[in-house]
Coordinates of N, CA and C in Angstrom, one line a residue:
M1190 N 0.9 -1.2 0.0 CA 0.0 0.0 0.0 C 0.9 1.2 0.0
R1191 N 0.5 2.2 -0.9 CA 1.3 3.4 -0.9 C 1.0 4.3 0.3
V1192 N 1.9 5.3 0.5 CA 1.7 6.2 1.7 C 0.4 7.0 1.6
D1193 N 0.1 7.4 0.3 CA -1.1 8.3 0.2 C -2.4 7.5 0.1
E1194 N -2.4 6.2 0.3 CA -3.6 5.4 0.2 C -3.9 4.9 1.7
V1195 N -5.2 5.0 2.0 CA -5.6 4.5 3.3 C -6.8 3.5 3.0
A1196 N -6.8 2.4 3.8 CA -7.8 1.4 3.6 C -9.2 2.0 3.8
E1197 N -10.1 1.6 3.0 CA -11.5 2.0 3.2 C -12.3 0.9 3.8
P1198 N -13.4 1.3 4.5 CA -14.3 0.2 5.0 C -14.9 -0.6 3.8
K1199 N -15.2 -1.8 4.1 CA -15.8 -2.7 3.1 C -17.1 -2.1 2.6
G1200 N -17.3 -2.2 1.3 CA -18.5 -1.7 0.7 C -18.5 -0.2 0.3
Q1201 N -17.4 0.5 0.7 CA -17.3 1.9 0.3 C -16.3 2.1 -0.7
S1202 N -16.5 3.0 -1.7 CA -15.5 3.3 -2.7 C -14.5 4.2 -2.1
S1203 N -13.2 3.9 -2.5 CA -12.1 4.8 -2.1 C -12.2 6.1 -2.8
P1204 N -11.7 7.2 -2.3 CA -11.7 8.5 -3.0 C -11.0 8.4 -4.3
R1205 N -9.9 7.6 -4.4 CA -9.2 7.4 -5.7 C -10.1 6.7 -6.7
S1206 N -10.9 5.7 -6.3 CA -11.9 5.1 -7.2 C -13.0 6.1 -7.6
L1207 N -13.4 6.9 -6.7 CA -14.5 7.9 -7.0 C -13.9 8.8 -8.1
A1208 N -12.7 9.3 -7.9 CA -12.1 10.2 -8.8 C -12.0 9.6 -10.2
K1209 N -11.6 8.3 -10.3 CA -11.4 7.6 -11.6 C -12.8 7.5 -12.2
I1210 N -13.8 7.1 -11.4 CA -15.2 6.9 -11.9 C -15.7 8.3 -12.5
A1211 N -15.5 9.3 -11.7 CA -15.9 10.7 -12.2 C -15.1 11.0 -13.5
G1212 N -13.9 10.7 -13.6 CA -13.1 11.0 -14.8 C -13.6 10.2 -16.0
V1213 N -14.0 8.9 -15.8 CA -14.5 8.1 -16.9 C -15.8 8.6 -17.4
F1214 N -16.7 9.0 -16.5 CA -18.0 9.5 -16.9 C -17.9 10.9 -17.5
Y1215 N -17.0 11.7 -17.0 CA -16.8 13.0 -17.6 C -16.3 12.9 -19.0
L1216 N -15.4 11.9 -19.3 CA -14.9 11.7 -20.6 C -16.0 11.2 -21.5
L1217 N -16.9 10.3 -21.0 CA -18.0 9.8 -21.8 C -19.0 10.9 -22.0
T1218 N -19.1 11.9 -21.1 CA -20.0 13.0 -21.3 C -19.5 13.8 -22.5
F1219 N -18.2 14.1 -22.5 CA -17.5 14.8 -23.6 C -17.8 14.1 -25.0
L1220 N -17.5 12.8 -25.0 CA -17.6 12.1 -26.3 C -19.0 12.0 -26.8
T1221 N -19.9 11.7 -25.9 CA -21.3 11.5 -26.4 C -21.9 12.9 -26.7
G1222 N -21.5 13.9 -25.9 CA -21.9 15.3 -26.2 C -21.5 15.8 -27.6
I1223 N -20.2 15.4 -28.0 CA -19.7 15.8 -29.3 C -20.5 15.0 -30.4
L1224 N -20.8 13.7 -30.1 CA -21.6 13.0 -31.1 C -23.0 13.6 -31.2
A1225 N -23.6 14.1 -30.1 CA -24.9 14.7 -30.2 C -24.9 15.9 -31.1
L1226 N -23.8 16.6 -31.1 CA -23.7 17.8 -32.0 C -23.4 17.5 -33.4
V1227 N -22.7 16.4 -33.7 CA -22.3 16.0 -35.0 C -23.4 15.2 -35.7
L1228 N -24.1 14.3 -35.0 CA -25.0 13.4 -35.6 C -26.4 14.1 -35.8
R1229 N -27.3 13.5 -36.5 CA -28.6 14.1 -36.8 C -29.7 13.0 -36.4
G1230 N -30.9 13.5 -36.2 CA -32.0 12.7 -36.0 C -32.0 11.9 -34.7
P1231 N -32.5 10.7 -34.7 CA -32.6 9.9 -33.4 C -31.2 9.6 -32.8
W1232 N -30.1 9.6 -33.6 CA -28.8 9.3 -33.1 C -28.3 10.5 -32.3
S1233 N -28.6 11.7 -32.7 CA -28.3 12.9 -32.0 C -29.0 12.9 -30.6
L1234 N -30.3 12.6 -30.7 CA -31.1 12.6 -29.4 C -30.5 11.5 -28.5
A1235 N -30.3 10.3 -29.0 CA -29.7 9.2 -28.2 C -28.4 9.6 -27.5
S1236 N -27.5 10.2 -28.3 CA -26.2 10.7 -27.8 C -26.4 11.8 -26.8
G1237 N -27.3 12.7 -27.0 CA -27.6 13.8 -26.0 C -28.1 13.2 -24.7
L1238 N -29.0 12.3 -24.8 CA -29.5 11.6 -23.6 C -28.4 10.9 -22.8
T1239 N -27.6 10.2 -23.6 CA -26.5 9.4 -23.0 C -25.5 10.4 -22.3
A1240 N -25.2 11.5 -23.0 CA -24.4 12.6 -22.4 C -25.0 13.1 -21.0
G1241 N -26.3 13.3 -21.1 CA -27.0 13.7 -19.8 C -26.9 12.7 -18.7
A1242 N -27.1 11.4 -19.1 CA -27.0 10.4 -18.1 C -25.6 10.3 -17.5
C1243 N -24.6 10.4 -18.4 CA -23.2 10.4 -17.9 C -22.9 11.6 -17.0
Y1244 N -23.5 12.7 -17.3 CA -23.2 13.9 -16.5 C -23.9 13.8 -15.1
I1245 N -25.0 13.1 -15.1 CA -25.7 12.8 -13.8 C -24.7 12.0 -12.9
A1246 N -24.1 11.0 -13.5 CA -23.1 10.2 -12.8 C -22.0 11.1 -12.3
V1247 N -21.4 12.0 -13.1 CA -20.4 12.9 -12.7 C -20.8 13.7 -11.5
T1248 N -22.0 14.2 -11.6 CA -22.6 15.1 -10.5 C -22.7 14.3 -9.2
L1249 N -23.2 13.1 -9.3 CA -23.4 12.3 -8.0 C -22.1 11.9 -7.4
V1250 N -21.1 11.6 -8.3 CA -19.8 11.2 -7.8 C -19.1 12.4 -7.2
F1251 N -19.2 13.6 -7.9 CA -18.6 14.8 -7.4 C -19.2 15.2 -6.0
Y1252 N -20.5 15.0 -5.9 CA -21.2 15.3 -4.6 C -20.4 14.5 -3.5
R1253 N -20.2 13.2 -3.7 CA -19.5 12.4 -2.7 C -18.1 12.8 -2.5
L1254 N -17.4 13.1 -3.6 CA -16.0 13.5 -3.6 C -15.8 14.8 -2.8
F1255 N -16.7 15.8 -3.0 CA -16.4 17.1 -2.4 C -17.2 17.3 -1.1
K1256 N -18.0 16.3 -0.7 CA -18.7 16.5 0.6 C -17.8 16.7 1.8
P1257 N -16.6 16.2 1.9 CA -15.8 16.5 3.0 C -15.3 18.0 3.0
V1258 N -15.3 18.6 1.9 CA -14.9 20.0 1.8 C -16.0 20.9 2.4
S1259 N -17.2 20.7 1.9 CA -18.4 21.4 2.4 C -19.6 20.6 1.9
G1260 N -20.3 20.0 2.8 CA -21.5 19.2 2.5 C -22.6 20.0 1.9
S1261 N -22.8 21.2 2.4 CA -23.9 22.1 1.9 C -23.5 22.6 0.5
L1262 N -22.3 23.0 0.2 CA -21.9 23.5 -1.1 C -21.9 22.4 -2.1
S1263 N -21.5 21.2 -1.7 CA -21.5 20.1 -2.6 C -22.9 19.7 -3.0
W1264 N -23.8 19.8 -2.0 CA -25.2 19.5 -2.3 C -25.8 20.6 -3.2
L1265 N -25.5 21.8 -3.0 CA -26.0 22.9 -3.8 C -25.5 22.7 -5.3
A1266 N -24.2 22.4 -5.4 CA -23.6 22.2 -6.7 C -24.3 21.1 -7.4
A1267 N -24.6 20.0 -6.7 CA -25.3 18.8 -7.3 C -26.7 19.2 -7.8
F1268 N -27.4 20.0 -6.9 CA -28.7 20.4 -7.3 C -28.7 21.3 -8.5
I1269 N -27.8 22.2 -8.6 CA -27.7 23.1 -9.8 C -27.4 22.3 -11.0
S1270 N -26.5 21.3 -10.9 CA -26.1 20.5 -12.1 C -27.3 19.7 -12.6
L1271 N -28.0 19.1 -11.6 CA -29.1 18.2 -12.0 C -30.2 19.1 -12.6
A1272 N -30.4 20.3 -12.1 CA -31.4 21.2 -12.8 C -31.0 21.6 -14.2
G1273 N -29.7 21.8 -14.4 CA -29.2 22.1 -15.7 C -29.4 20.9 -16.7
I1274 N -29.1 19.7 -16.2 CA -29.3 18.5 -17.0 C -30.8 18.4 -17.4
A1275 N -31.7 18.6 -16.5 CA -33.1 18.5 -16.7 C -33.6 19.6 -17.8
M1276 N -32.9 20.7 -17.8 CA -33.3 21.8 -18.7 C -33.3 21.4 -20.2
G1277 N -32.3 20.6 -20.6 CA -32.2 20.2 -22.0 C -33.5 19.5 -22.5
P1278 N -33.9 18.4 -21.9 CA -35.1 17.7 -22.4 C -36.3 18.5 -22.2
L1279 N -36.4 19.2 -21.1 CA -37.6 20.1 -20.8 C -37.8 21.2 -21.8
N1280 N -36.6 21.8 -22.3 CA -36.7 22.8 -23.3 C -37.1 22.2 -24.6
L1281 N -36.6 21.0 -24.9 CA -37.0 20.3 -26.2 C -38.5 20.0 -26.2
L1282 N -39.1 19.7 -25.1 CA -40.5 19.5 -25.0 C -41.3 20.7 -24.8
H1283 N -40.7 21.9 -24.7 CA -41.3 23.2 -24.5 C -42.1 23.2 -23.2
L1284 N -41.5 22.6 -22.1 CA -42.2 22.5 -20.8 C -41.7 23.6 -19.9
I1285 N -40.8 24.5 -20.3 CA -40.3 25.5 -19.4 C -40.9 26.8 -19.9
P1286 N -41.6 27.5 -19.0 CA -42.3 28.8 -19.3 C -41.3 30.0 -19.6
F1287 N -40.0 29.8 -19.3 CA -39.1 30.9 -19.5 C -37.9 30.3 -20.3
Q1288 N -37.1 31.2 -21.0 CA -36.0 30.7 -21.7 C -34.7 31.0 -21.0
I1289 N -34.0 30.0 -20.6 CA -32.7 30.1 -20.1 C -31.8 28.9 -20.6
H1290 N -30.7 29.3 -21.1 CA -29.8 28.2 -21.6 C -29.3 27.4 -20.5
S1291 N -29.2 26.0 -20.8 CA -28.8 25.1 -19.7 C -27.3 25.3 -19.3
L1292 N -26.5 26.0 -20.2 CA -25.1 26.2 -19.9 C -25.0 27.2 -18.8
V1293 N -26.0 28.0 -18.5 CA -26.0 29.0 -17.4 C -25.9 28.2 -16.1
F1294 N -26.7 27.1 -16.0 CA -26.6 26.2 -14.8 C -25.2 25.6 -14.7
F1295 N -24.6 25.2 -15.8 CA -23.3 24.6 -15.7 C -22.2 25.6 -15.4
G1296 N -22.5 26.9 -15.7 CA -21.6 28.0 -15.3 C -21.6 28.1 -13.8
F1297 N -22.7 28.1 -13.2 CA -22.8 28.2 -11.7 C -22.2 26.9 -11.1
Y1298 N -22.5 25.7 -11.7 CA -21.9 24.5 -11.3 C -20.4 24.5 -11.3
C1299 N -19.8 24.9 -12.4 CA -18.4 25.0 -12.5 C -17.8 26.0 -11.5
L1300 N -18.5 27.1 -11.3 CA -18.0 28.0 -10.2 C -17.9 27.3 -8.9
L1301 N -19.0 26.6 -8.5 CA -19.0 25.9 -7.2 C -18.0 24.8 -7.1
I1302 N -17.9 24.0 -8.2 CA -16.9 23.0 -8.2 C -15.5 23.6 -8.1
G1303 N -15.2 24.7 -8.8 CA -13.9 25.4 -8.8 C -13.6 25.8 -7.4
Y1304 N -14.7 26.4 -6.7 CA -14.5 26.9 -5.3 C -14.2 25.7 -4.4
L1305 N -14.9 24.6 -4.6 CA -14.7 23.4 -3.7 C -13.3 22.9 -3.9
I1306 N -12.8 22.9 -5.2 CA -11.4 22.4 -5.4 C -10.4 23.4 -4.8
L1307 N -10.7 24.7 -4.9 CA -9.8 25.6 -4.2 C -9.7 25.4 -2.7
R1308 N -10.8 25.1 -2.1 CA -10.9 24.9 -0.7 C -10.4 23.5 -0.3
S1309 N -10.3 22.6 -1.2 CA -9.9 21.2 -0.9 C -8.4 21.2 -0.7
T1310 N -8.0 20.1 -0.1 CA -6.5 19.9 0.0 C -6.1 18.7 -0.8
F1311 N -7.0 18.0 -1.5 CA -6.7 16.8 -2.2 C -6.6 16.9 -3.7
L1312 N -6.8 18.1 -4.3 CA -6.6 18.4 -5.7 C -5.9 19.7 -5.8
P1313 N -5.1 19.8 -6.9 CA -4.3 21.1 -7.1 C -5.2 22.3 -7.3
R1314 N -4.8 23.4 -6.7 CA -5.6 24.6 -6.8 C -5.7 25.1 -8.2
A1315 N -4.8 24.8 -9.1 CA -4.8 25.3 -10.5 C -6.1 24.7 -11.2
L1316 N -6.5 23.5 -10.8 CA -7.7 22.9 -11.3 C -8.9 23.7 -10.9
G1317 N -8.9 24.2 -9.7 CA -10.0 25.1 -9.2 C -10.1 26.4 -10.0
V1318 N -8.9 27.0 -10.2 CA -8.9 28.2 -11.0 C -9.4 28.0 -12.4
L1319 N -9.0 26.9 -13.1 CA -9.5 26.6 -14.4 C -11.0 26.4 -14.4
M1320 N -11.5 25.7 -13.4 CA -13.0 25.5 -13.3 C -13.8 26.8 -13.1
V1321 N -13.2 27.7 -12.3 CA -13.9 29.0 -12.1 C -13.9 29.8 -13.4
I1322 N -12.8 29.7 -14.1 CA -12.7 30.4 -15.4 C -13.7 29.7 -16.4
A1323 N -13.8 28.4 -16.3 CA -14.8 27.7 -17.2 C -16.2 28.2 -16.9
G1324 N -16.5 28.3 -15.6 CA -17.8 28.7 -15.2 C -18.1 30.1 -15.7
L1325 N -17.2 31.0 -15.7 CA -17.4 32.4 -16.2 C -17.7 32.3 -17.7
G1326 N -17.0 31.4 -18.4 CA -17.3 31.3 -19.8 C -18.7 30.8 -20.1
W1327 N -19.2 29.8 -19.3 CA -20.5 29.4 -19.5 C -21.6 30.4 -19.1
L1328 N -21.2 31.3 -18.1 CA -22.1 32.3 -17.7 C -22.4 33.4 -18.7
T1329 N -21.6 33.4 -19.8 CA -21.9 34.4 -20.9 C -23.3 34.1 -21.5
Y1330 N -23.7 32.8 -21.3 CA -25.0 32.5 -21.8 C -26.2 33.1 -21.1
L1331 N -25.9 33.8 -20.0 CA -27.0 34.6 -19.3 C -27.5 35.6 -20.3
S1332 N -26.7 36.1 -21.2 CA -27.1 37.1 -22.2 C -26.9 36.4 -23.6
P1333 N -28.0 35.9 -24.2 CA -27.8 35.3 -25.5 C -27.1 36.1 -26.6
P1334 N -27.4 37.4 -26.6 CA -26.6 38.2 -27.6 C -25.1 38.2 -27.3
L1335 N -24.8 38.3 -26.0 CA -23.4 38.3 -25.7 C -22.7 36.9 -26.0
A1336 N -23.5 35.9 -25.7 CA -23.0 34.5 -26.0 C -22.8 34.3 -27.5
R1337 N -23.7 34.8 -28.3 CA -23.6 34.7 -29.8 C -22.4 35.5 -30.3
T1338 N -22.2 36.7 -29.7 CA -21.0 37.5 -30.1 C -19.7 36.9 -29.8
L1339 N -19.6 36.3 -28.6 CA -18.4 35.7 -28.1 C -18.1 34.3 -28.7
S1340 N -19.2 33.7 -29.2 CA -19.1 32.3 -29.7 C -18.1 32.2 -30.9
P1341 N -17.3 31.2 -30.9 CA -17.1 30.0 -30.1 C -16.1 30.2 -28.9
Y1342 N -15.5 31.4 -28.8 CA -14.5 31.7 -27.9 C -14.9 31.5 -26.4
N1343 N -16.2 31.8 -26.1 CA -16.7 31.6 -24.8 C -16.8 30.2 -24.3
M1344 N -16.7 29.3 -25.3 CA -16.7 27.8 -25.0 C -15.3 27.3 -24.6
I1345 N -14.3 28.0 -25.0 CA -12.9 27.5 -24.8 C -12.6 27.3 -23.3
P1346 N -12.9 28.3 -22.5 CA -12.6 28.1 -21.1 C -13.3 26.8 -20.5
G1347 N -14.5 26.6 -20.8 CA -15.2 25.4 -20.3 C -14.6 24.1 -20.8
I1348 N -14.3 24.1 -22.1 CA -13.7 22.9 -22.7 C -12.3 22.6 -22.1
V1349 N -11.5 23.7 -21.9 CA -10.2 23.5 -21.3 C -10.3 23.1 -19.8
G1350 N -11.1 23.9 -19.1 CA -11.2 23.6 -17.6 C -11.7 22.3 -17.3
E1351 N -12.8 21.9 -17.9 CA -13.4 20.6 -17.6 C -12.6 19.5 -18.3
G1352 N -12.0 19.8 -19.4 CA -11.1 18.8 -20.0 C -9.9 18.4 -19.2
V1353 N -9.2 19.5 -18.7 CA -8.1 19.3 -17.8 C -8.4 18.5 -16.5
L1354 N -9.6 18.9 -15.9 CA -10.0 18.2 -14.7 C -10.3 16.8 -15.0
T1355 N -10.9 16.5 -16.2 CA -11.2 15.1 -16.6 C -9.9 14.3 -16.7
L1356 N -8.9 14.9 -17.4 CA -7.7 14.2 -17.6 C -6.9 14.0 -16.2
W1357 N -7.0 15.0 -15.4 CA -6.4 14.8 -14.0 C -7.0 13.7 -13.2
L1358 N -8.3 13.7 -13.2 CA -9.0 12.6 -12.5 C -8.7 11.2 -13.0
L1359 N -8.6 11.1 -14.3 CA -8.2 9.8 -15.0 C -6.8 9.4 -14.7
A1360 N -5.9 10.4 -14.8 CA -4.4 10.1 -14.7 C -3.9 10.0 -13.3
V1361 N -4.4 11.0 -12.5 CA -3.8 11.1 -11.1 C -4.8 10.8 -10.0
G1362 N -6.0 11.3 -10.2 CA -7.0 11.1 -9.1 C -6.9 12.1 -8.0
V1363 N -7.1 11.7 -6.8 CA -7.0 12.6 -5.6 C -5.9 12.0 -4.7
N1364 N -5.4 12.9 -3.8 CA -4.6 12.5 -2.7 C -5.5 11.9 -1.6
V1365 N -5.4 10.6 -1.5 CA -6.4 9.9 -0.6 C -6.1 10.3 0.9
Q1366 N -4.9 10.4 1.3 CA -4.6 10.8 2.7 C -5.1 12.2 3.0
R1367 N -4.9 13.1 2.1 CA -5.5 14.5 2.3 C -7.0 14.5 2.2
W1368 N -7.6 13.7 1.4 CA -9.1 13.6 1.3 C -9.6 13.1 2.6
N1369 N -9.0 12.1 3.2 CA -9.4 11.6 4.5 C -9.2 12.6 5.6
N1370 N -8.1 13.3 5.6 CA -7.8 14.4 6.5 C -8.8 15.5 6.4
Q1371 N -9.2 15.8 5.2 CA -10.2 16.9 5.0 C -11.5 16.5 5.6
G1372 N -11.9 15.2 5.4 CA -13.1 14.7 6.0 C -13.1 14.8 7.5
D1373 N -12.0 14.6 8.1 CA -11.8 14.6 9.6 C -12.0 16.0 10.1
R1374 N -11.6 17.0 9.3 CA -11.7 18.4 9.7 C -13.1 19.1 9.5
S1375 N -13.9 18.5 8.6 CA -15.2 19.1 8.2 C -16.3 18.8 9.2

């Protein structure tokens, strides 16, 4: 056993496993989301729904992963993400009485995840900064004319921030000892 690994109780996922699971589902979200943009017809819809399901998994795993940092902020982030995920299908079915782009929700979600990473001791602060910048890019969708003017450049911070976080989770994960210590202090 390495120094930064600590045994977990039976039946519980280790923080390192949670990070890897989040990374896998984040990568699947990217891939199926791209397919949804490229494909047409029922394949686009199926890819979009798969991307949404994968992002639900990311959201739930992130809730668990960041709960030791702040349970209430982790819960708020999860709630905002799930609301954003629900916006896509509800907008397609015209069941929302107001128009708001789902990326606005992901902007707030990325801001909260970035803040949680900055407050954590088990992930590099640079990832938190990238996620905050990603959130600011997505928040340009609060103003559709602004988002159209800045497009596609307003998407770059989100793709970079979330992409780097995905790669970090897959390649490195989290520092388990610090994650456990963070949980002891919260």
